[in-house]
Amino acid sequence: MGIDARIFKTLERNNINVSIVSQGSSERGIGLVVDSNKAKWAKNALDAEFEGDYATKDINMITVMEEVSVVSIVGQDLSTFHLPYNALIKNQIVPLLFNNTVSGKNVSLVVKKTDLNKALNVMHGQIFGISNKVNLALFGHGNVGGTLIDQILKSAKSIEERKGIDVRIFAIANSRKVLFDKKGVSKNWKHAIQEKGISYTLDDIFAYARDNHLENLIAVDNTASQDFVGHYLDFVSNGFDLVSSNKIANTLGFDYYRSLRAELAKKQKQYLYETNVGAGLPLIDTIKLLHLSGENITRIKGVFSGSLSYIFNTFSESEKRFSEILKDAMNSGYTEPDPREDLSGNDVGRKLLILARELDLSNEFPDIDIENLIPETLRKGKVEEFLTQLDVLDEKFEAIKERQQQDHVLRYVGDLYGDLQKEKGILEVKLISVPKQSALGQVKGSDSIIEIYTESYGEHPLVIQGAGAGAAVTARGVFGDILRIADKGRKI
Amino acid sequence: MGIDARIFKTLERNNINVSIVSQGSSERGIGLVVDSNKAKWAKNALDAEFEGDYATKDINMITVMEEVSVVSIVGQDLSTFHLPYNALIKNQIVPLLFNNTVSGKNVSLVVKKTDLNKALNVMHGQIFGISNKVNLALFGHGNVGGTLIDQILKSAKSIEERKGIDVRIFAIANSRKVLFDKKGVSKNWKHAIQEKGISYTLDDIFAYARDNHLENLIAVDNTASQDFVGHYLDFVSNGFDLVSSNKIANTLGFDYYRSLRAELAKKQKQYLYETNVGAGLPLIDTIKLLHLSGENITRIKGVFSGSLSYIFNTFSESEKRFSEILKDAMNSGYTEPDPREDLSGNDVGRKLLILARELDLSNEFPDIDIENLIPETLRKGKVEEFLTQLDVLDEKFEAIKERQQQDHVLRYVGDLYGDLQKEKGILEVKLISVPKQSALGQVKGSDSIIEIYTESYGEHPLVIQGAGAGAAVTARGVFGDILRIADKGRKI
């Protein structure tokens, strides 16, 4: 008698009902689901039946998997089963067994009991057209982070209506405290942090997401912390996609840059950072797509820093002293608390490096030729001390301004050029004098402007211009990245 | 004795081996795969065994499905099974039955025999990390279409290396002839069309794709044909995604606009058309994402027509007569063969309407207030006749030029404004006079410039500027859309 017939006869004889049966074509085994209180009994009975077959090696082993749950999707057409299945995999739930009934549109899934709640959550959304929940953990709730939270809360309803994506913030954290809310924080989140914020480790956040069966997890980094970047891979292995306005992960060593991407690919997770350069301006995505489609990008040049744009635009137009304008910029919050962070040119250098790497160039930070605007004697020491010695800067920049040709203005630019098909490009960050009538010369206020030169566009670059800094536009750019991730893979 | 035991005993008795067995949890049925030459016999034997159960309705029916093939994926982990499964569904292959073996990493699929070849094709790519083939049917091989073919052929290898996408063109057609090549056309495609091009109907193209088991189909419309747009839904039902530089489908009635999108959603297909406005400039995608993320877009304004940009930029700067510049533009191929197509403003109107609809406004073409630059008396009649009467235009535009304030220039702009949160926006297309120093006034050559005003950006618009027309940049934009579709759903 064949194996299958003997199995079912044996179970029959022992009064054990079988629900799911799954046997593959190459007859490597057969899977049976029985009531958990009969599992041991079933195994004993089958062991006895097949005792002789063990010896002849016709049967290899019979194992029992405990603590499983059966999910049955009734009415499931296989032409749309990829949607709930994708949702499961995206949320790191791997079924132990699945099969369907030929007629009757019925799919059965066996999952670990611990995965059951989350499995039902994620599949419900896909199957019943209920909105897909996206659960965010936000790190940093200062200027950009705080604005983002408000933007999300304001738009959540209309995004759900129009795209079927239900965006929720289940955790808001800074370096000290976290506020949890599995149903999503509400408008009074600032007050709630004060009242209910608790100190935490990242493991607490992972555990909270797990214990509450939260699906479609995205970690959003609006900090400027290098420590936090060190945990990106922990997020990835805990099932999070990543969005960040933090530039650090993209400007560390090129080896790290590449290994982060390899790990993301392996774990099928995404990392988006459109706001790393030019805040909400559509720069990185544009460059990525041009490059991918084989467009030969020959040069990228522009004013990348909102604060330095403001400072030199004002300095070029007005009679005010440089120090006065710098202090205005500081008071308006355009600069970092220590304005030397901006004037050092490192921030612009980082942005240029990020773009270079998007073009598959393997440049490193020390490759960048950066003109530091701060005289060497003023580079160290406290900011208060620095601010008492601004006369030196006034003298320096007044002289540069006067040396210019007529109708020229000063601009602090980043410039990526060279043979960009090779391994490394030339990256320069420097103060230049340009005709007032040129595109760079026309930039106003704290706007950024980026010129992308390509083979197809020839001498006329593609120009993208607008507010390249500021909480509202940066937050909107981060929001865009979140929606791109939420949208991808929803339908194929 | 239970049903399962009786089934297997009966088959056993008749010497019929069973490979795949699939029984769902709700016991609505059990599926068995047996050798096709034993199928009838198996059914007869089971019918006899269950004769009495038919009467008591314990058994409903036993059916045989002929002409099926079994695909067995050995070594398939369920954590990555979504990739080959997505590829199947994307290519409209729905398995009849699937299941796995709990141990042994084995997935079995039963598909219709006619689907077998294509099923193996599409799954191979996903499982063995072989590049995903994307098969294009290109319509229109004039300026834009021809350039696109050359761009694709030139970049195909590097895209395959970098993204694992193998882009092939299996059909190139114009309104009369098609060139087929299932392995993808090669560099000498122009010559091949002459030698091997055959007359065709669309059904021939669908049949060719089907008969050659071509997967991941995209139809690319670089025609300007309204007839062709009438077949978009045929492509969708035959499993094609759509990319087009043709603007017509987006500027027909709003009902059609909405129903096309509903059908695409239902069939899980995409339609991208980034080049409909501003050629290769990243406009539509930027506006879509800003709008989706809840950014309140308050106005979109700009120079949308490359030909009219050239004409008025030159006219504003030089002493030449309008007619002379118009003829230069014609001779340089900047205008349509009948330049009244451009001067009527309809093309700019269409572009503005496309943007309005991206903002969920339900405007119709007749809602647009278009300033037709051609005097009424010259609107009809042959182009040759029109060209003999250009004195009228010279007089008209010279007068307008002279009436301007000092340091002002003429620009033909599209302007979308009003309360854009309501049902309809205000759409105006008109000739205006702007300060030479303004962003619009600074546009050079045949560049386009588009200003996007939003709540977050305030008074400073996001500005995107560059070549808004031309074969190379338009083709590159179309290429970008193809890659977006090829990339989406590859990984989740």
Short mmCIF file of C-alpha atoms in Angstrom, two decimals, chain A residues 21 51 72 126 182 195 251 283 417:
data_model
loop_
_atom_site.label_atom_id
_atom_site.label_comp_id
_atom_site.label_asym_id
_atom_site.label_seq_id
_atom_site.Cartn_x
_atom_site.Cartn_y
_atom_site.Cartn_z
CA VAL A 21 -2.89 18.32 3.58
CA GLU A 51 8.56 1.58 11.82
CA SER A 72 -7.92 30.25 5.93
CA GLN A 126 -4.83 43.88 1.40
CA LYS A 182 0.10 51.95 19.08
CA GLU A 195 3.35 63.53 30.41
CA THR A 251 29.03 60.54 3.91
CA LEU A 283 17.17 66.47 -6.85
CA TYR A 417 32.99 67.65 -12.63
#
